[in-house]
Amino acid sequence: MRTPVLLVIAHGSRDPRHAATVHALVRRIRSRRPGLRVETGFLDFNIPSVQGVLKSLAAEGVRDVVALPLLLTRAFHAKADIPAVLRDAPPRLRIRQAEVLGPSPLLLRTLERRLYEAGLTPADKSSTGVVLASAGSTDPEAIAVIAGLAREWQHTGWRAVRPAFASAALPRTQDAVRELRAMGCERVAVAPYVLAPGFLPDRIARGAAEADVLAEVLGPAPEVARVLLERYDAALAPALAVVGA
């Protein structure tokens, strides 16, 4: 039985840093699991498109694909855009859509490591307020996930953690920074909960102008690659259970 191809589906961006980061993450996935074929498709702005990759795979004779949204929350793209694209795939393909990456303890670990790379230390946690800055969404489920993640992260020892959004929802990054400052936090840090650079991450960075620390985006971190592979394996688990029954 051939191992299903992993198709990583990224949003795409006019900013070339976005695609470069996606490709770096895919290279890390390949290095972690050399026997797995990993392809990349973009919903917009970049090539190859998801539709183009699916047609190429079908033409090669591939039968099984796991489509993995490179997204942190289950919002419009995961619920509507990607399923619509997958429904239009060549009929010979059997496609399973994996879950989005978040929430995951591994992603929290990456956020914390990015803050330490930006200059904080574990000793700073109890006196530091953190803004968990995401791209934003109109989907209530996605907003609730970010708020829940902020509460969970605060319980690990930070003075306070507040969610913020670059678009579609409030508060904005700069407002959360000011709230934490008004609370009396000795220092304020901004942790972008985004996968790759681009327009909205740049907006987060501008909103962090009054913060003491701005971390890098999650990027091609080893933890992110590990989450991707976990989602791939989980998508196959029901099928494997049937085969082994």
PDB file of C-alpha atoms in Angstrom:
ATOM      1  CA  MET A   1       0.000   0.000   0.000  1.00  0.00           C
ATOM      2  CA  ARG A   2       1.465   3.369  -1.036  1.00  0.00           C
ATOM      3  CA  THR A   3       1.745   6.058   1.587  1.00  0.00           C
ATOM      4  CA  PRO A   4      -0.732   8.862   0.820  1.00  0.00           C
ATOM      5  CA  VAL A   5       0.792  12.062  -0.456  1.00  0.00           C
ATOM      6  CA  LEU A   6       0.744  14.977   1.981  1.00  0.00           C
ATOM      7  CA  LEU A   7      -0.517  18.129   0.277  1.00  0.00           C
ATOM      8  CA  VAL A   8       0.192  21.208   2.388  1.00  0.00           C
ATOM      9  CA  ILE A   9      -2.341  23.902   1.488  1.00  0.00           C
ATOM     10  CA  ALA A  10      -1.151  27.446   2.184  1.00  0.00           C
ATOM     11  CA  HIS A  11      -3.141  30.632   1.768  1.00  0.00           C
ATOM     12  CA  GLY A  12      -0.616  32.452  -0.396  1.00  0.00           C
ATOM     13  CA  SER A  13       0.455  36.088  -0.367  1.00  0.00           C
ATOM     14  CA  ARG A  14       1.852  38.816  -2.598  1.00  0.00           C
ATOM     15  CA  ASP A  15       4.667  39.063  -0.052  1.00  0.00           C
ATOM     16  CA  PRO A  16       7.470  36.730  -1.213  1.00  0.00           C
ATOM     17  CA  ARG A  17       8.456  36.032   2.406  1.00  0.00           C
ATOM     18  CA  HIS A  18       5.229  34.053   2.828  1.00  0.00           C
ATOM     19  CA  ALA A  19       5.956  31.466   0.136  1.00  0.00           C
ATOM     20  CA  ALA A  20       9.613  31.267   1.184  1.00  0.00           C
ATOM     21  CA  THR A  21       8.562  30.428   4.745  1.00  0.00           C
ATOM     22  CA  VAL A  22       6.050  27.817   3.564  1.00  0.00           C
ATOM     23  CA  HIS A  23       8.697  26.126   1.418  1.00  0.00           C
ATOM     24  CA  ALA A  24      11.180  26.157   4.311  1.00  0.00           C
ATOM     25  CA  LEU A  25       8.583  24.462   6.519  1.00  0.00           C
ATOM     26  CA  VAL A  26       7.907  21.824   3.861  1.00  0.00           C
ATOM     27  CA  ARG A  27      11.642  21.120   3.586  1.00  0.00           C
ATOM     28  CA  ARG A  28      11.743  20.553   7.335  1.00  0.00           C
ATOM     29  CA  ILE A  29       8.805  18.126   7.099  1.00  0.00           C
ATOM     30  CA  ARG A  30      10.590  16.177   4.366  1.00  0.00           C
ATOM     31  CA  SER A  31      13.743  15.993   6.448  1.00  0.00           C
ATOM     32  CA  ARG A  32      11.786  14.622   9.419  1.00  0.00           C
ATOM     33  CA  ARG A  33      10.069  11.940   7.340  1.00  0.00           C
ATOM     34  CA  PRO A  34      12.148  11.184   4.231  1.00  0.00           C
ATOM     35  CA  GLY A  35       9.816   8.475   2.897  1.00  0.00           C
ATOM     36  CA  LEU A  36       6.810  10.773   2.754  1.00  0.00           C
ATOM     37  CA  ARG A  37       6.022  12.650  -0.431  1.00  0.00           C
ATOM     38  CA  VAL A  38       5.083  16.235   0.455  1.00  0.00           C
ATOM     39  CA  GLU A  39       3.664  18.708  -2.048  1.00  0.00           C
ATOM     40  CA  THR A  40       2.666  22.353  -1.622  1.00  0.00           C
ATOM     41  CA  GLY A  41      -0.320  24.155  -3.121  1.00  0.00           C
ATOM     42  CA  PHE A  42      -1.542  27.735  -2.653  1.00  0.00           C
ATOM     43  CA  LEU A  43      -5.102  29.018  -2.565  1.00  0.00           C
ATOM     44  CA  ASP A  44      -4.184  32.402  -4.002  1.00  0.00           C
ATOM     45  CA  PHE A  45      -1.364  34.661  -5.226  1.00  0.00           C
ATOM     46  CA  ASN A  46       1.334  31.953  -5.529  1.00  0.00           C
ATOM     47  CA  ILE A  47       1.970  28.896  -7.672  1.00  0.00           C
ATOM     48  CA  PRO A  48       1.477  26.034  -7.854  1.00  0.00           C
ATOM     49  CA  SER A  49      -2.228  26.304  -7.157  1.00  0.00           C
ATOM     50  CA  VAL A  50      -3.985  23.600  -5.153  1.00  0.00           C
ATOM     51  CA  GLN A  51      -6.024  22.693  -8.238  1.00  0.00           C
ATOM     52  CA  GLY A  52      -2.880  22.387 -10.345  1.00  0.00           C
ATOM     53  CA  VAL A  53      -1.137  20.115  -7.858  1.00  0.00           C
ATOM     54  CA  LEU A  54      -4.191  17.846  -7.571  1.00  0.00           C
ATOM     55  CA  LYS A  55      -4.448  17.514 -11.361  1.00  0.00           C
ATOM     56  CA  SER A  56      -0.744  16.699 -11.622  1.00  0.00           C
ATOM     57  CA  LEU A  57      -0.988  14.053  -8.907  1.00  0.00           C
ATOM     58  CA  ALA A  58      -3.981  12.426 -10.602  1.00  0.00           C
ATOM     59  CA  ALA A  59      -2.154  12.431 -13.952  1.00  0.00           C
ATOM     60  CA  GLU A  60       0.767  10.608 -12.308  1.00  0.00           C
ATOM     61  CA  GLY A  61      -1.542   7.894 -11.044  1.00  0.00           C
ATOM     62  CA  VAL A  62      -1.578   8.935  -7.401  1.00  0.00           C
ATOM     63  CA  ARG A  63      -4.727   7.707  -5.659  1.00  0.00           C
ATOM     64  CA  ASP A  64      -4.537   8.862  -2.021  1.00  0.00           C
ATOM     65  CA  VAL A  65      -3.908  12.373  -0.728  1.00  0.00           C
ATOM     66  CA  VAL A  66      -4.073  13.971   2.699  1.00  0.00           C
ATOM     67  CA  ALA A  67      -4.847  17.675   2.268  1.00  0.00           C
ATOM     68  CA  LEU A  68      -3.559  19.616   5.253  1.00  0.00           C
ATOM     69  CA  PRO A  69      -4.589  23.265   5.717  1.00  0.00           C
ATOM     70  CA  LEU A  70      -1.647  25.364   6.824  1.00  0.00           C
ATOM     71  CA  LEU A  71      -3.931  27.277   9.185  1.00  0.00           C
ATOM     72  CA  LEU A  72      -3.963  27.853  12.927  1.00  0.00           C
ATOM     73  CA  THR A  73      -7.736  27.965  13.436  1.00  0.00           C
ATOM     74  CA  ARG A  74     -10.833  26.473  11.840  1.00  0.00           C
ATOM     75  CA  ALA A  75     -12.245  29.557  10.154  1.00  0.00           C
ATOM     76  CA  PHE A  76     -13.639  30.325   6.688  1.00  0.00           C
ATOM     77  CA  HIS A  77     -10.737  28.926   4.681  1.00  0.00           C
ATOM     78  CA  ALA A  78     -10.787  25.589   6.499  1.00  0.00           C
ATOM     79  CA  LYS A  79     -14.566  25.313   6.544  1.00  0.00           C
ATOM     80  CA  ALA A  80     -15.465  26.606   3.078  1.00  0.00           C
ATOM     81  CA  ASP A  81     -12.638  27.525   0.688  1.00  0.00           C
ATOM     82  CA  ILE A  82     -10.530  24.406   1.011  1.00  0.00           C
ATOM     83  CA  PRO A  83     -13.427  21.892   0.967  1.00  0.00           C
ATOM     84  CA  ALA A  84     -14.751  23.600  -2.177  1.00  0.00           C
ATOM     85  CA  VAL A  85     -11.388  23.261  -3.925  1.00  0.00           C
ATOM     86  CA  LEU A  86     -11.077  19.628  -2.866  1.00  0.00           C
ATOM     87  CA  ARG A  87     -14.565  18.801  -4.156  1.00  0.00           C
ATOM     88  CA  ASP A  88     -13.418  19.906  -7.608  1.00  0.00           C
ATOM     89  CA  ALA A  89     -10.400  17.587  -7.566  1.00  0.00           C
ATOM     90  CA  PRO A  90     -10.084  14.834 -10.194  1.00  0.00           C
ATOM     91  CA  PRO A  91     -12.489  12.038  -9.213  1.00  0.00           C
ATOM     92  CA  ARG A  92      -9.798   9.350  -9.195  1.00  0.00           C
ATOM     93  CA  LEU A  93      -8.217  10.952  -6.127  1.00  0.00           C
ATOM     94  CA  ARG A  94      -9.237   9.858  -2.638  1.00  0.00           C
ATOM     95  CA  ILE A  95      -8.681  12.929  -0.472  1.00  0.00           C
ATOM     96  CA  ARG A  96      -8.811  13.228   3.294  1.00  0.00           C
ATOM     97  CA  GLN A  97      -8.791  16.741   4.754  1.00  0.00           C
ATOM     98  CA  ALA A  98      -6.670  16.892   7.886  1.00  0.00           C
ATOM     99  CA  GLU A  99      -7.381  19.171  10.812  1.00  0.00           C
ATOM    100  CA  VAL A 100      -5.830  22.635  11.099  1.00  0.00           C
ATOM    101  CA  LEU A 101      -2.686  23.002  13.188  1.00  0.00           C
ATOM    102  CA  GLY A 102      -4.102  24.712  16.241  1.00  0.00           C
ATOM    103  CA  PRO A 103      -4.600  24.575  19.042  1.00  0.00           C
ATOM    104  CA  SER A 104      -1.620  22.491  20.105  1.00  0.00           C
ATOM    105  CA  PRO A 105       0.742  22.526  23.098  1.00  0.00           C
ATOM    106  CA  LEU A 106       3.595  22.381  20.589  1.00  0.00           C
ATOM    107  CA  LEU A 107       2.543  25.718  19.121  1.00  0.00           C
ATOM    108  CA  LEU A 108       2.491  27.279  22.592  1.00  0.00           C
ATOM    109  CA  ARG A 109       5.980  25.923  23.063  1.00  0.00           C
ATOM    110  CA  THR A 110       7.039  27.607  19.825  1.00  0.00           C
ATOM    111  CA  LEU A 111       5.483  30.922  20.883  1.00  0.00           C
ATOM    112  CA  GLU A 112       7.381  30.818  24.150  1.00  0.00           C
ATOM    113  CA  ARG A 113      10.664  29.933  22.452  1.00  0.00           C
ATOM    114  CA  ARG A 114      10.245  32.827  20.031  1.00  0.00           C
ATOM    115  CA  LEU A 115       9.857  35.193  23.001  1.00  0.00           C
ATOM    116  CA  TYR A 116      13.055  33.855  24.561  1.00  0.00           C
ATOM    117  CA  GLU A 117      14.847  34.229  21.237  1.00  0.00           C
ATOM    118  CA  ALA A 118      13.682  37.865  21.242  1.00  0.00           C
ATOM    119  CA  GLY A 119      15.396  38.492  24.574  1.00  0.00           C
ATOM    120  CA  LEU A 120      13.111  37.382  27.403  1.00  0.00           C
ATOM    121  CA  THR A 121      14.084  34.715  29.936  1.00  0.00           C
ATOM    122  CA  PRO A 122      11.994  32.329  32.045  1.00  0.00           C
ATOM    123  CA  ALA A 123      12.726  34.584  35.016  1.00  0.00           C
ATOM    124  CA  ASP A 124      10.825  37.400  33.283  1.00  0.00           C
ATOM    125  CA  LYS A 125       7.527  35.527  33.054  1.00  0.00           C
ATOM    126  CA  SER A 126       5.900  36.612  36.301  1.00  0.00           C
ATOM    127  CA  SER A 127       6.411  40.316  35.548  1.00  0.00           C
ATOM    128  CA  THR A 128       5.711  40.281  31.789  1.00  0.00           C
ATOM    129  CA  GLY A 129       2.429  40.782  30.001  1.00  0.00           C
ATOM    130  CA  VAL A 130       2.111  39.085  26.616  1.00  0.00           C
ATOM    131  CA  VAL A 131      -0.076  39.998  23.670  1.00  0.00           C
ATOM    132  CA  LEU A 132      -1.065  36.906  21.700  1.00  0.00           C
ATOM    133  CA  ALA A 133      -1.509  38.575  18.326  1.00  0.00           C
ATOM    134  CA  SER A 134      -3.309  36.630  15.593  1.00  0.00           C
ATOM    135  CA  ALA A 135      -4.378  37.549  12.081  1.00  0.00           C
ATOM    136  CA  GLY A 136      -8.051  37.740  13.068  1.00  0.00           C
ATOM    137  CA  SER A 137     -11.288  36.255  11.791  1.00  0.00           C
ATOM    138  CA  THR A 138     -15.020  36.887  11.650  1.00  0.00           C
ATOM    139  CA  ASP A 139     -15.620  33.285  12.728  1.00  0.00           C
ATOM    140  CA  PRO A 140     -16.680  33.104  16.412  1.00  0.00           C
ATOM    141  CA  GLU A 141     -15.114  29.652  16.776  1.00  0.00           C
ATOM    142  CA  ALA A 142     -11.716  30.949  15.674  1.00  0.00           C
ATOM    143  CA  ILE A 143     -11.941  33.965  17.995  1.00  0.00           C
ATOM    144  CA  ALA A 144     -12.881  31.700  20.916  1.00  0.00           C
ATOM    145  CA  VAL A 145      -9.896  29.447  20.215  1.00  0.00           C
ATOM    146  CA  ILE A 146      -7.478  32.385  20.376  1.00  0.00           C
ATOM    147  CA  ALA A 147      -9.065  33.636  23.621  1.00  0.00           C
ATOM    148  CA  GLY A 148      -8.830  30.149  25.123  1.00  0.00           C
ATOM    149  CA  LEU A 149      -5.215  29.843  24.062  1.00  0.00           C
ATOM    150  CA  ALA A 150      -4.402  33.147  25.772  1.00  0.00           C
ATOM    151  CA  ARG A 151      -5.994  31.914  29.025  1.00  0.00           C
ATOM    152  CA  GLU A 152      -4.134  28.612  28.824  1.00  0.00           C
ATOM    153  CA  TRP A 153      -0.815  30.339  28.200  1.00  0.00           C
ATOM    154  CA  GLN A 154      -1.296  32.733  31.106  1.00  0.00           C
ATOM    155  CA  HIS A 155      -1.621  29.753  33.432  1.00  0.00           C
ATOM    156  CA  THR A 156       1.980  28.778  32.627  1.00  0.00           C
ATOM    157  CA  GLY A 157       3.294  31.711  34.651  1.00  0.00           C
ATOM    158  CA  TRP A 158       3.081  34.918  32.609  1.00  0.00           C
ATOM    159  CA  ARG A 159       1.786  37.982  34.485  1.00  0.00           C
ATOM    160  CA  ALA A 160      -1.028  38.276  31.941  1.00  0.00           C
ATOM    161  CA  VAL A 161      -1.764  37.203  28.375  1.00  0.00           C
ATOM    162  CA  ARG A 162      -4.235  39.085  26.200  1.00  0.00           C
ATOM    163  CA  PRO A 163      -5.473  38.116  22.728  1.00  0.00           C
ATOM    164  CA  ALA A 164      -5.355  40.657  19.899  1.00  0.00           C
ATOM    165  CA  PHE A 165      -6.227  40.629  16.212  1.00  0.00           C
ATOM    166  CA  ALA A 166      -4.771  42.301  13.141  1.00  0.00           C
ATOM    167  CA  SER A 167      -8.118  42.321  11.323  1.00  0.00           C
ATOM    168  CA  ALA A 168     -11.820  41.449  11.578  1.00  0.00           C
ATOM    169  CA  ALA A 169     -11.959  41.421  15.391  1.00  0.00           C
ATOM    170  CA  LEU A 170     -10.923  43.490  18.387  1.00  0.00           C
ATOM    171  CA  PRO A 171      -8.819  44.403  20.259  1.00  0.00           C
ATOM    172  CA  ARG A 172      -5.943  45.435  18.036  1.00  0.00           C
ATOM    173  CA  THR A 173      -2.361  44.721  19.063  1.00  0.00           C
ATOM    174  CA  GLN A 174      -1.626  48.290  20.148  1.00  0.00           C
ATOM    175  CA  ASP A 175      -4.713  48.393  22.369  1.00  0.00           C
ATOM    176  CA  ALA A 176      -3.754  45.134  24.104  1.00  0.00           C
ATOM    177  CA  VAL A 177      -0.224  46.483  24.642  1.00  0.00           C
ATOM    178  CA  ARG A 178      -1.654  49.592  26.319  1.00  0.00           C
ATOM    179  CA  GLU A 179      -4.009  47.511  28.471  1.00  0.00           C
ATOM    180  CA  LEU A 180      -1.120  45.414  29.779  1.00  0.00           C
ATOM    181  CA  ARG A 181       0.955  48.529  30.420  1.00  0.00           C
ATOM    182  CA  ALA A 182      -1.956  50.064  32.358  1.00  0.00           C
ATOM    183  CA  MET A 183      -2.166  46.873  34.452  1.00  0.00           C
ATOM    184  CA  GLY A 184       1.339  47.587  35.683  1.00  0.00           C
ATOM    185  CA  CYS A 185       3.226  44.896  33.787  1.00  0.00           C
ATOM    186  CA  GLU A 186       6.952  45.544  34.128  1.00  0.00           C
ATOM    187  CA  ARG A 187       7.420  44.744  30.453  1.00  0.00           C
ATOM    188  CA  VAL A 188       5.096  43.956  27.551  1.00  0.00           C
ATOM    189  CA  ALA A 189       5.854  41.472  24.798  1.00  0.00           C
ATOM    190  CA  VAL A 190       4.017  40.738  21.557  1.00  0.00           C
ATOM    191  CA  ALA A 191       3.938  37.149  20.293  1.00  0.00           C
ATOM    192  CA  PRO A 192       2.595  36.872  16.719  1.00  0.00           C
ATOM    193  CA  TYR A 193       0.454  33.762  16.405  1.00  0.00           C
ATOM    194  CA  VAL A 194       0.952  33.582  12.661  1.00  0.00           C
ATOM    195  CA  LEU A 195       2.852  31.117  10.524  1.00  0.00           C
ATOM    196  CA  ALA A 196       4.596  33.331   7.981  1.00  0.00           C
ATOM    197  CA  PRO A 197       5.432  36.980   7.299  1.00  0.00           C
ATOM    198  CA  GLY A 198       3.055  39.074   5.232  1.00  0.00           C
ATOM    199  CA  PHE A 199       0.595  41.957   5.277  1.00  0.00           C
ATOM    200  CA  LEU A 200      -1.186  41.130   8.550  1.00  0.00           C
ATOM    201  CA  PRO A 201       1.972  40.130  10.452  1.00  0.00           C
ATOM    202  CA  ASP A 202       3.441  43.479   9.406  1.00  0.00           C
ATOM    203  CA  ARG A 203       0.349  45.160  10.867  1.00  0.00           C
ATOM    204  CA  ILE A 204       0.944  43.245  14.108  1.00  0.00           C
ATOM    205  CA  ALA A 205       4.539  44.498  14.135  1.00  0.00           C
ATOM    206  CA  ARG A 206       3.396  48.105  13.719  1.00  0.00           C
ATOM    207  CA  GLY A 207       0.929  47.606  16.575  1.00  0.00           C
ATOM    208  CA  ALA A 208       3.806  46.412  18.756  1.00  0.00           C
ATOM    209  CA  ALA A 209       5.628  49.746  18.503  1.00  0.00           C
ATOM    210  CA  GLU A 210       5.015  50.543  22.193  1.00  0.00           C
ATOM    211  CA  ALA A 211       5.905  47.029  23.402  1.00  0.00           C
ATOM    212  CA  ASP A 212       9.283  46.124  24.852  1.00  0.00           C
ATOM    213  CA  VAL A 213       9.663  42.877  22.924  1.00  0.00           C
ATOM    214  CA  LEU A 214       8.377  41.660  19.559  1.00  0.00           C
ATOM    215  CA  ALA A 215       8.873  37.981  18.759  1.00  0.00           C
ATOM    216  CA  GLU A 216       9.235  36.473  15.311  1.00  0.00           C
ATOM    217  CA  VAL A 217       6.417  34.586  13.582  1.00  0.00           C
ATOM    218  CA  LEU A 218       6.175  30.831  14.151  1.00  0.00           C
ATOM    219  CA  GLY A 219       7.806  30.124  10.782  1.00  0.00           C
ATOM    220  CA  PRO A 220       9.438  26.777   9.917  1.00  0.00           C
ATOM    221  CA  ALA A 221       9.972  25.839  13.555  1.00  0.00           C
ATOM    222  CA  PRO A 222      10.587  22.152  14.305  1.00  0.00           C
ATOM    223  CA  GLU A 223       7.496  22.095  16.545  1.00  0.00           C
ATOM    224  CA  VAL A 224       5.330  23.327  13.674  1.00  0.00           C
ATOM    225  CA  ALA A 225       6.661  20.564  11.421  1.00  0.00           C
ATOM    226  CA  ARG A 226       5.904  18.052  14.149  1.00  0.00           C
ATOM    227  CA  VAL A 227       2.307  19.276  14.454  1.00  0.00           C
ATOM    228  CA  LEU A 228       1.876  18.958  10.692  1.00  0.00           C
ATOM    229  CA  LEU A 229       2.998  15.350  10.783  1.00  0.00           C
ATOM    230  CA  GLU A 230       0.731  14.644  13.759  1.00  0.00           C
ATOM    231  CA  ARG A 231      -2.247  16.013  11.809  1.00  0.00           C
ATOM    232  CA  TYR A 232      -1.267  13.902   8.795  1.00  0.00           C
ATOM    233  CA  ASP A 233      -1.074  10.738  10.908  1.00  0.00           C
ATOM    234  CA  ALA A 234      -4.386  11.523  12.613  1.00  0.00           C
ATOM    235  CA  ALA A 235      -6.101  11.925   9.236  1.00  0.00           C
ATOM    236  CA  LEU A 236      -4.966   8.417   8.310  1.00  0.00           C
ATOM    237  CA  ALA A 237      -5.805   6.800  11.637  1.00  0.00           C
ATOM    238  CA  PRO A 238      -9.437   5.814  10.824  1.00  0.00           C
ATOM    239  CA  ALA A 239      -8.375   4.216   7.554  1.00  0.00           C
ATOM    240  CA  LEU A 240      -5.515   2.371   9.217  1.00  0.00           C
ATOM    241  CA  ALA A 241      -7.869   1.087  11.910  1.00  0.00           C
ATOM    242  CA  VAL A 242     -10.169  -0.375   9.278  1.00  0.00           C
ATOM    243  CA  VAL A 243      -7.308  -2.029   7.427  1.00  0.00           C
ATOM    244  CA  GLY A 244      -5.995  -3.602  10.630  1.00  0.00           C
ATOM    245  CA  ALA A 245      -9.395  -4.711  11.920  1.00  0.00           C
TER     246      ALA A 245
END
